[in-house]
PDB file of N, CA and C in Angstrom:
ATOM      1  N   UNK A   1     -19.642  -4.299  -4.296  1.00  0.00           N
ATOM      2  CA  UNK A   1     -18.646  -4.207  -3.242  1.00  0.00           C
ATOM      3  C   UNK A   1     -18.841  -2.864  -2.529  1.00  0.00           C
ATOM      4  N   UNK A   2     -19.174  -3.213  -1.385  1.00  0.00           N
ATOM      5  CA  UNK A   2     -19.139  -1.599  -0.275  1.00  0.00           C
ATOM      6  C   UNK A   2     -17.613  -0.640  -0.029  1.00  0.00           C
ATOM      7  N   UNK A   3     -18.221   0.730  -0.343  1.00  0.00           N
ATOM      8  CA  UNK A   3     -16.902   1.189  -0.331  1.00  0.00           C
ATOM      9  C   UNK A   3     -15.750   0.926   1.219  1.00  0.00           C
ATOM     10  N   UNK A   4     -16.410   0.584   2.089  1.00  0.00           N
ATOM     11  CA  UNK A   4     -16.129  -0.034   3.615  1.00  0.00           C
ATOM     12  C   UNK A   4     -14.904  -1.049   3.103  1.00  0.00           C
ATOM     13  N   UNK A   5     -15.591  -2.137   2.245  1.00  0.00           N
ATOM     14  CA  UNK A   5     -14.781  -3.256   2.108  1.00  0.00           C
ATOM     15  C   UNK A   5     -13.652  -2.877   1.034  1.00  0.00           C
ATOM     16  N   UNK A   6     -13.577  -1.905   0.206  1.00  0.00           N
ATOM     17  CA  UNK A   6     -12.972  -1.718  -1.199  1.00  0.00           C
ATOM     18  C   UNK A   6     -11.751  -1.072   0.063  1.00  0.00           C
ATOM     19  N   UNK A   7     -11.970  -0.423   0.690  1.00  0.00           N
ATOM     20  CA  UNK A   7     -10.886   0.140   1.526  1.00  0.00           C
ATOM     21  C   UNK A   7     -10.529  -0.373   2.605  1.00  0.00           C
ATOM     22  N   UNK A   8     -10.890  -1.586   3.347  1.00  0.00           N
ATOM     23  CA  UNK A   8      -9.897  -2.805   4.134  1.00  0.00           C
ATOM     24  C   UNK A   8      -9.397  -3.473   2.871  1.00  0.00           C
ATOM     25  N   UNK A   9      -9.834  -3.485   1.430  1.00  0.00           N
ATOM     26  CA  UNK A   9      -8.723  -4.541   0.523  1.00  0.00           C
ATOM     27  C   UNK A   9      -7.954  -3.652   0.577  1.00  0.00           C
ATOM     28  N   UNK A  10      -8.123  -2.137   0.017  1.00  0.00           N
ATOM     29  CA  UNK A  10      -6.773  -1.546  -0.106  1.00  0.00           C
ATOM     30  C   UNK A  10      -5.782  -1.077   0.560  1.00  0.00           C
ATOM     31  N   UNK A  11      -5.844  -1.684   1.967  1.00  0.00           N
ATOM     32  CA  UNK A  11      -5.133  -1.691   3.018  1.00  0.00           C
ATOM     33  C   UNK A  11      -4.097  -3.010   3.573  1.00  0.00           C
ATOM     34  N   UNK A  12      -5.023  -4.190   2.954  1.00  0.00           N
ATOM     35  CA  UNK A  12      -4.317  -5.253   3.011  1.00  0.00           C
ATOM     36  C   UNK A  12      -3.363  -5.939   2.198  1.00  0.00           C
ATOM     37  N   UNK A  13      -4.192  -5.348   0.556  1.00  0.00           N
ATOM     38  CA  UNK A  13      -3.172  -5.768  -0.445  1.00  0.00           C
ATOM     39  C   UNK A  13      -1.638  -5.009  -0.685  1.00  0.00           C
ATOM     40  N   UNK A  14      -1.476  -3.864  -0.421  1.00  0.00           N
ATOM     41  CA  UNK A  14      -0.336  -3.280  -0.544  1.00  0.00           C
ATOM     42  C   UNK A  14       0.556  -3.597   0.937  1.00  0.00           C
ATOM     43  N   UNK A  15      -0.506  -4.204   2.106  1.00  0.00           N
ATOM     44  CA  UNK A  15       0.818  -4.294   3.191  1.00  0.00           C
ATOM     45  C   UNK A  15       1.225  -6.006   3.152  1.00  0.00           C
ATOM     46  N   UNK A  16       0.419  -6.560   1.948  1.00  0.00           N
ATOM     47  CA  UNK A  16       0.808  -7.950   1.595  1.00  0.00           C
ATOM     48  C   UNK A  16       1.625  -7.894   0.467  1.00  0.00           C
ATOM     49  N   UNK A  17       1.936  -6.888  -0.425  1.00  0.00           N
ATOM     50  CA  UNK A  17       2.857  -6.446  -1.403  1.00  0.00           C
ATOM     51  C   UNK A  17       4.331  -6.565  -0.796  1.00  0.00           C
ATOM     52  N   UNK A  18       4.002  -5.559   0.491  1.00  0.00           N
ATOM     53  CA  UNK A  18       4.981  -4.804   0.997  1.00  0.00           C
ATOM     54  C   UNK A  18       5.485  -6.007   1.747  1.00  0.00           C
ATOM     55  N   UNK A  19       5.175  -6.795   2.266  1.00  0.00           N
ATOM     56  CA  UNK A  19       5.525  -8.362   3.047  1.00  0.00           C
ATOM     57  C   UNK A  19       6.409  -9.054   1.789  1.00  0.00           C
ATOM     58  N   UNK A  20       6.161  -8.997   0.938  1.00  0.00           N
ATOM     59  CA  UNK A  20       6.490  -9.888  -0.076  1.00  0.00           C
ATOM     60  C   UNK A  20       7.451  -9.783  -0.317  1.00  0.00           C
ATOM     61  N   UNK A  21       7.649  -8.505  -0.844  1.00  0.00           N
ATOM     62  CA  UNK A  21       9.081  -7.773  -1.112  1.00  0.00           C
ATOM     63  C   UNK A  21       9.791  -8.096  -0.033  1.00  0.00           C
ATOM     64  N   UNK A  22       9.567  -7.521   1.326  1.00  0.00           N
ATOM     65  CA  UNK A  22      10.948  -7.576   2.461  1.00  0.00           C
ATOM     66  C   UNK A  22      11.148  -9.104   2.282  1.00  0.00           C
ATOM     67  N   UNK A  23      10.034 -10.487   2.172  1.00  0.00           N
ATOM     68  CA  UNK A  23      10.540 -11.510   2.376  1.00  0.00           C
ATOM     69  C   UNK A  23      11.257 -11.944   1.175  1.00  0.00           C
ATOM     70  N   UNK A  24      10.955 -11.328   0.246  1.00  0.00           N
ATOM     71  CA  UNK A  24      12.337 -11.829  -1.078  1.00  0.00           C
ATOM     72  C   UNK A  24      13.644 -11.352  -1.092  1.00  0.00           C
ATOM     73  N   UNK A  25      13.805  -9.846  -0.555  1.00  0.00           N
ATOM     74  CA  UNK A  25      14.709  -9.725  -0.118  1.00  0.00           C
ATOM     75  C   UNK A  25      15.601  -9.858   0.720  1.00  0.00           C
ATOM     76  N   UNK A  26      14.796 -10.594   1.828  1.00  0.00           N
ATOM     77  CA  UNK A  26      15.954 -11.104   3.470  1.00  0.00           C
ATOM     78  C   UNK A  26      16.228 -12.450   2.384  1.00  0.00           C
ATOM     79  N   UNK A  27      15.218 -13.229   1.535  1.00  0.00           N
ATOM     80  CA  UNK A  27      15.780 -14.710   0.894  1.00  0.00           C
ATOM     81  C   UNK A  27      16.811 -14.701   0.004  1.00  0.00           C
ATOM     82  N   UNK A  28      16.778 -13.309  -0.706  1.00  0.00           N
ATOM     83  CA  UNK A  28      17.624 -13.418  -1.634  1.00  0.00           C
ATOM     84  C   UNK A  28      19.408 -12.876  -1.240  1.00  0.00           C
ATOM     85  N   UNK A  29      19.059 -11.835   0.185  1.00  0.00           N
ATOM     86  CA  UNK A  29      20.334 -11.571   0.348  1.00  0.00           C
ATOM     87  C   UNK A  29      20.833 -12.853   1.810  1.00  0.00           C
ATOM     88  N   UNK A  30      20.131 -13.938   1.933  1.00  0.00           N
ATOM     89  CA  UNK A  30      20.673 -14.833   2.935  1.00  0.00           C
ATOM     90  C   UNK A  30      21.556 -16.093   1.777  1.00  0.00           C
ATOM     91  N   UNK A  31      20.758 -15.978   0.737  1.00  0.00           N
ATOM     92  CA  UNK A  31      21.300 -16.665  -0.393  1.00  0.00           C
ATOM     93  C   UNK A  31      21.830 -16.063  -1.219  1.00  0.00           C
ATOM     94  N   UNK A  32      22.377 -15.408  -1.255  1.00  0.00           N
ATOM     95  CA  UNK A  32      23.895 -14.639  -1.927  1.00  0.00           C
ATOM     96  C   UNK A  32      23.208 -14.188  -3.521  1.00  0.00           C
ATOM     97  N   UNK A  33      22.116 -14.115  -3.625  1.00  0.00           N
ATOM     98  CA  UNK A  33      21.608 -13.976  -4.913  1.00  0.00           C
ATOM     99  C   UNK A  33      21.385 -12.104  -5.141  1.00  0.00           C
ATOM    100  N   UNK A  34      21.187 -11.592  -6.382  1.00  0.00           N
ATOM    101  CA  UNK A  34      20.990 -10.593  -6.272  1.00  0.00           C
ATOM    102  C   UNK A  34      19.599 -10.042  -6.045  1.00  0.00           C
ATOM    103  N   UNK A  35      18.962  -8.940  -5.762  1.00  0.00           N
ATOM    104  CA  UNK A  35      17.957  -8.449  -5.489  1.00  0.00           C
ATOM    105  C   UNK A  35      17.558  -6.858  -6.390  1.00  0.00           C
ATOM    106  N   UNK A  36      16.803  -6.502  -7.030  1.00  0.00           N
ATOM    107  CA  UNK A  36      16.372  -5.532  -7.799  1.00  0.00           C
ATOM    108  C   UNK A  36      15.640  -4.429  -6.811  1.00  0.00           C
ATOM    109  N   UNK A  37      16.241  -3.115  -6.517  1.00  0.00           N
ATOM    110  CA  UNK A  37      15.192  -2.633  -5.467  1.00  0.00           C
ATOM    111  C   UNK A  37      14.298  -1.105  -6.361  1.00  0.00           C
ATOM    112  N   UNK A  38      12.746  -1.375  -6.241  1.00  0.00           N
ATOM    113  CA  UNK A  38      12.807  -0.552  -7.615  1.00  0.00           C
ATOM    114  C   UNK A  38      11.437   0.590  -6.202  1.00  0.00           C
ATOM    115  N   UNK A  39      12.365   2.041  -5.980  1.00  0.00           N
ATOM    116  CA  UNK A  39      11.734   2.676  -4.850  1.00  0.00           C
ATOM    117  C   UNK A  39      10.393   3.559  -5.560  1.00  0.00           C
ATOM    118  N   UNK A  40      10.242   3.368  -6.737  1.00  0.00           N
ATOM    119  CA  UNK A  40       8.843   3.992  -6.944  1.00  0.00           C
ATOM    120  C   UNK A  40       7.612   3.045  -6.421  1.00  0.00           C
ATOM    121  N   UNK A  41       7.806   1.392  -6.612  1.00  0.00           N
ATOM    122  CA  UNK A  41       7.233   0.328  -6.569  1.00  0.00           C
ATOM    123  C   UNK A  41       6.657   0.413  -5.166  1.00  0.00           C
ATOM    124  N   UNK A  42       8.102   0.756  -4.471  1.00  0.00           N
ATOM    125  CA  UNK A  42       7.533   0.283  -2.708  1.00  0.00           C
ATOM    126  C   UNK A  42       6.882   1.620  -2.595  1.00  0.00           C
ATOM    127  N   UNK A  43       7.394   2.885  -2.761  1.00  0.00           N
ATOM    128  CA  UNK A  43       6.584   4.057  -2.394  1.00  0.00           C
ATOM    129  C   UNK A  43       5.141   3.941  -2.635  1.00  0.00           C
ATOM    130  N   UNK A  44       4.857   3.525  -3.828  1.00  0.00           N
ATOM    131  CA  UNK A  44       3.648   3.842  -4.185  1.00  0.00           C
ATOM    132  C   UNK A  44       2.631   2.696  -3.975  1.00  0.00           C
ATOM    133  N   UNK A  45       3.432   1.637  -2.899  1.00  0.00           N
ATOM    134  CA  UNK A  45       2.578   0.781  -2.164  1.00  0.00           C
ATOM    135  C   UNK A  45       2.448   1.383  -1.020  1.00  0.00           C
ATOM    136  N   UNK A  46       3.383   1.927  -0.328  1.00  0.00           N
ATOM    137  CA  UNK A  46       3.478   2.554   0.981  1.00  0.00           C
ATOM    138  C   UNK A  46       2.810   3.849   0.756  1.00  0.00           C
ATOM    139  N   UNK A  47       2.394   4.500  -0.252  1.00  0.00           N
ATOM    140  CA  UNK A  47       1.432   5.459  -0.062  1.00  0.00           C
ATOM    141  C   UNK A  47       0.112   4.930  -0.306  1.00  0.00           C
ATOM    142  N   UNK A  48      -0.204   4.201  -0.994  1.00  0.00           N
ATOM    143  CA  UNK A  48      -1.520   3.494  -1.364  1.00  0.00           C
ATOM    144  C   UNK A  48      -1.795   3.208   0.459  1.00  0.00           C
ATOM    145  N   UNK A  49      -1.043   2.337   0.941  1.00  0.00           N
ATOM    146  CA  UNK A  49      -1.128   1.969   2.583  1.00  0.00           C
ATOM    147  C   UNK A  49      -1.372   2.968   3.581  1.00  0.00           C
ATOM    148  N   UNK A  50      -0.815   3.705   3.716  1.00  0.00           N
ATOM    149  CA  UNK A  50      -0.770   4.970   4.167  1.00  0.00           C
ATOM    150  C   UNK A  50      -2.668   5.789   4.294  1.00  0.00           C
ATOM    151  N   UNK A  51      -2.766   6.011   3.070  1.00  0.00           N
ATOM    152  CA  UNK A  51      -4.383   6.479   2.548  1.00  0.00           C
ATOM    153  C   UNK A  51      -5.764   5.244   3.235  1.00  0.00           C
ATOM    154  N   UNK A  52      -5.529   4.238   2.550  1.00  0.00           N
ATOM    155  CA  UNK A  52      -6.191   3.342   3.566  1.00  0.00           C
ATOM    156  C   UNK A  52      -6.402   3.472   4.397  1.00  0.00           C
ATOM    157  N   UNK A  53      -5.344   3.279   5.790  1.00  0.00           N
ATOM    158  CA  UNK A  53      -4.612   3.005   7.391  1.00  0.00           C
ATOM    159  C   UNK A  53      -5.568   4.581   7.317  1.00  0.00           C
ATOM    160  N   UNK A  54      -5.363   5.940   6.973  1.00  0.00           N
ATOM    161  CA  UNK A  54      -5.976   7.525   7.377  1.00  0.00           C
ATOM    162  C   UNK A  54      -7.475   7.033   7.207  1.00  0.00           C
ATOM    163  N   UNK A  55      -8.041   6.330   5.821  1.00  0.00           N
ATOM    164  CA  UNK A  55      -9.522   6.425   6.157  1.00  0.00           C
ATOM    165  C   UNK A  55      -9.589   5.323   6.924  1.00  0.00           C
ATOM    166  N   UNK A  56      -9.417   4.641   7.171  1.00  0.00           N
ATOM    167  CA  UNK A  56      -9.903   3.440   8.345  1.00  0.00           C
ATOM    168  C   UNK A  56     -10.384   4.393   9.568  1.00  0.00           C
ATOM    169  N   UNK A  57      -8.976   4.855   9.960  1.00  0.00           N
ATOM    170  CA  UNK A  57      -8.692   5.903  11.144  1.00  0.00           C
ATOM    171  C   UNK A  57      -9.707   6.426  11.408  1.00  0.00           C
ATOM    172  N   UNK A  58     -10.281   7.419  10.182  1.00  0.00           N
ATOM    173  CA  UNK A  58     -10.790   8.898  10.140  1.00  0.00           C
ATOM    174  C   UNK A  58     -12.599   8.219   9.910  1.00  0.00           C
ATOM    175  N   UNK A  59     -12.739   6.843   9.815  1.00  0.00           N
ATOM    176  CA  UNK A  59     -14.172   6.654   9.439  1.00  0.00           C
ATOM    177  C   UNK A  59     -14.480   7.201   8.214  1.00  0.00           C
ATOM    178  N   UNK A  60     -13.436   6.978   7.014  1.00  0.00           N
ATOM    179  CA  UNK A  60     -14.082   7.678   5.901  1.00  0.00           C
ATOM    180  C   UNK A  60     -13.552   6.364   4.805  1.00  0.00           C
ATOM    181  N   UNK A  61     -14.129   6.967   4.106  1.00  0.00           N
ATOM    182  CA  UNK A  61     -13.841   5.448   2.718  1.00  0.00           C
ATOM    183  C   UNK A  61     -12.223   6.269   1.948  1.00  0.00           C
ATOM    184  N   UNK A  62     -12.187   4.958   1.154  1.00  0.00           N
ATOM    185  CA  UNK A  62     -10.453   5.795   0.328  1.00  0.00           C
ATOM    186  C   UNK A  62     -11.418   6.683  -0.715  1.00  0.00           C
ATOM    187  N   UNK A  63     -12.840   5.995  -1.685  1.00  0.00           N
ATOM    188  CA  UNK A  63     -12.742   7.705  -2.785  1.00  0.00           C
ATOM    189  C   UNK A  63     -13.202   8.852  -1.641  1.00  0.00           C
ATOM    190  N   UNK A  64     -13.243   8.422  -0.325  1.00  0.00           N
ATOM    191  CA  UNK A  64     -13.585  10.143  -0.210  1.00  0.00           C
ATOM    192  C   UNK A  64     -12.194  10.761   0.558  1.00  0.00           C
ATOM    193  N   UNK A  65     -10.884   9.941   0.486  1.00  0.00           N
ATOM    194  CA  UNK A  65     -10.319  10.679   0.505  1.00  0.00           C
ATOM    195  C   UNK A  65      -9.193  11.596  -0.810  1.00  0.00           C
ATOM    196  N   UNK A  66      -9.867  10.036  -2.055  1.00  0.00           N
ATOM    197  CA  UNK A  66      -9.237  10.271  -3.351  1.00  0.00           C
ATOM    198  C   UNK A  66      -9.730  11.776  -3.874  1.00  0.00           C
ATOM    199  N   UNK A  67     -11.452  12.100  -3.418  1.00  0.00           N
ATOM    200  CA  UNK A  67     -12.122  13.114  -3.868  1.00  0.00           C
ATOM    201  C   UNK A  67     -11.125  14.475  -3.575  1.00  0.00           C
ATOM    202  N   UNK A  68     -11.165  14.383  -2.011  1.00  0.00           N
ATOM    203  CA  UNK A  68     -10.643  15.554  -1.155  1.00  0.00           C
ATOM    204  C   UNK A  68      -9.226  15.966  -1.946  1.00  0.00           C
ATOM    205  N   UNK A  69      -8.386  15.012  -2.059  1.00  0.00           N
ATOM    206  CA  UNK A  69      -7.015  14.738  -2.774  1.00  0.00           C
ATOM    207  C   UNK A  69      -7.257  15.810  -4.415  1.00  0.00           C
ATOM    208  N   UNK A  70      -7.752  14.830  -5.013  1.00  0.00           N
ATOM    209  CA  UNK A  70      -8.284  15.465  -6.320  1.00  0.00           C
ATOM    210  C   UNK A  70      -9.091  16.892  -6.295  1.00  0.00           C
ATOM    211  N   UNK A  71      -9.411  17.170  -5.242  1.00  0.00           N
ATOM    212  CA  UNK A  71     -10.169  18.763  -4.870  1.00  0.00           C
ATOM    213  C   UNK A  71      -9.077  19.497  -4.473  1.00  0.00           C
ATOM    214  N   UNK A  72      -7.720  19.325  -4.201  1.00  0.00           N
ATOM    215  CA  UNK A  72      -7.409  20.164  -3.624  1.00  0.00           C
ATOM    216  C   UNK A  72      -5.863  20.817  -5.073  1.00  0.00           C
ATOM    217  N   UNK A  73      -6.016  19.590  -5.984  1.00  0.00           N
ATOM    218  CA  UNK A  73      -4.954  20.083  -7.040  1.00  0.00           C
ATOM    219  C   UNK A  73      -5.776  21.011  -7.886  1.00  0.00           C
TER     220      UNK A  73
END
């Protein structure tokens, strides 16, 4: 797998995460049911998304921005 492609999945799977969730939650609060909202879950899809969406942007793959990340702690 090219790191090109490893980073359009990891761009798509967390904003198909993130779809999932809002659509269980508009279903569950149109149907009076309860809903669990757990904000580490969505954050850390919405940052996974986030990193992606920058290397797409920037023409760079996600480990080279995981590297830079990890170089700078």
């Amino acid at each position: 797998m090219t790191p090109q492609l490893l980073t359009y999945l990891l761009a798509v799977i967390p904003l198909a995460l993130l779809g999932i969730e809002f659509y269980t939650y508009n279903k569950n609060k149109k149907n009076g049911h309860g809903f669990v909202l757990k904000p580490f879950k969505l954050a850390a899809y919405a940052f996974v998304l986030v990193l992606a969406v920058y290397a797409i942007v920037t023409g760079q793959t996600y480990e080279d921005i995981v590297t830079r990340i990890e170089g700078m702690v």
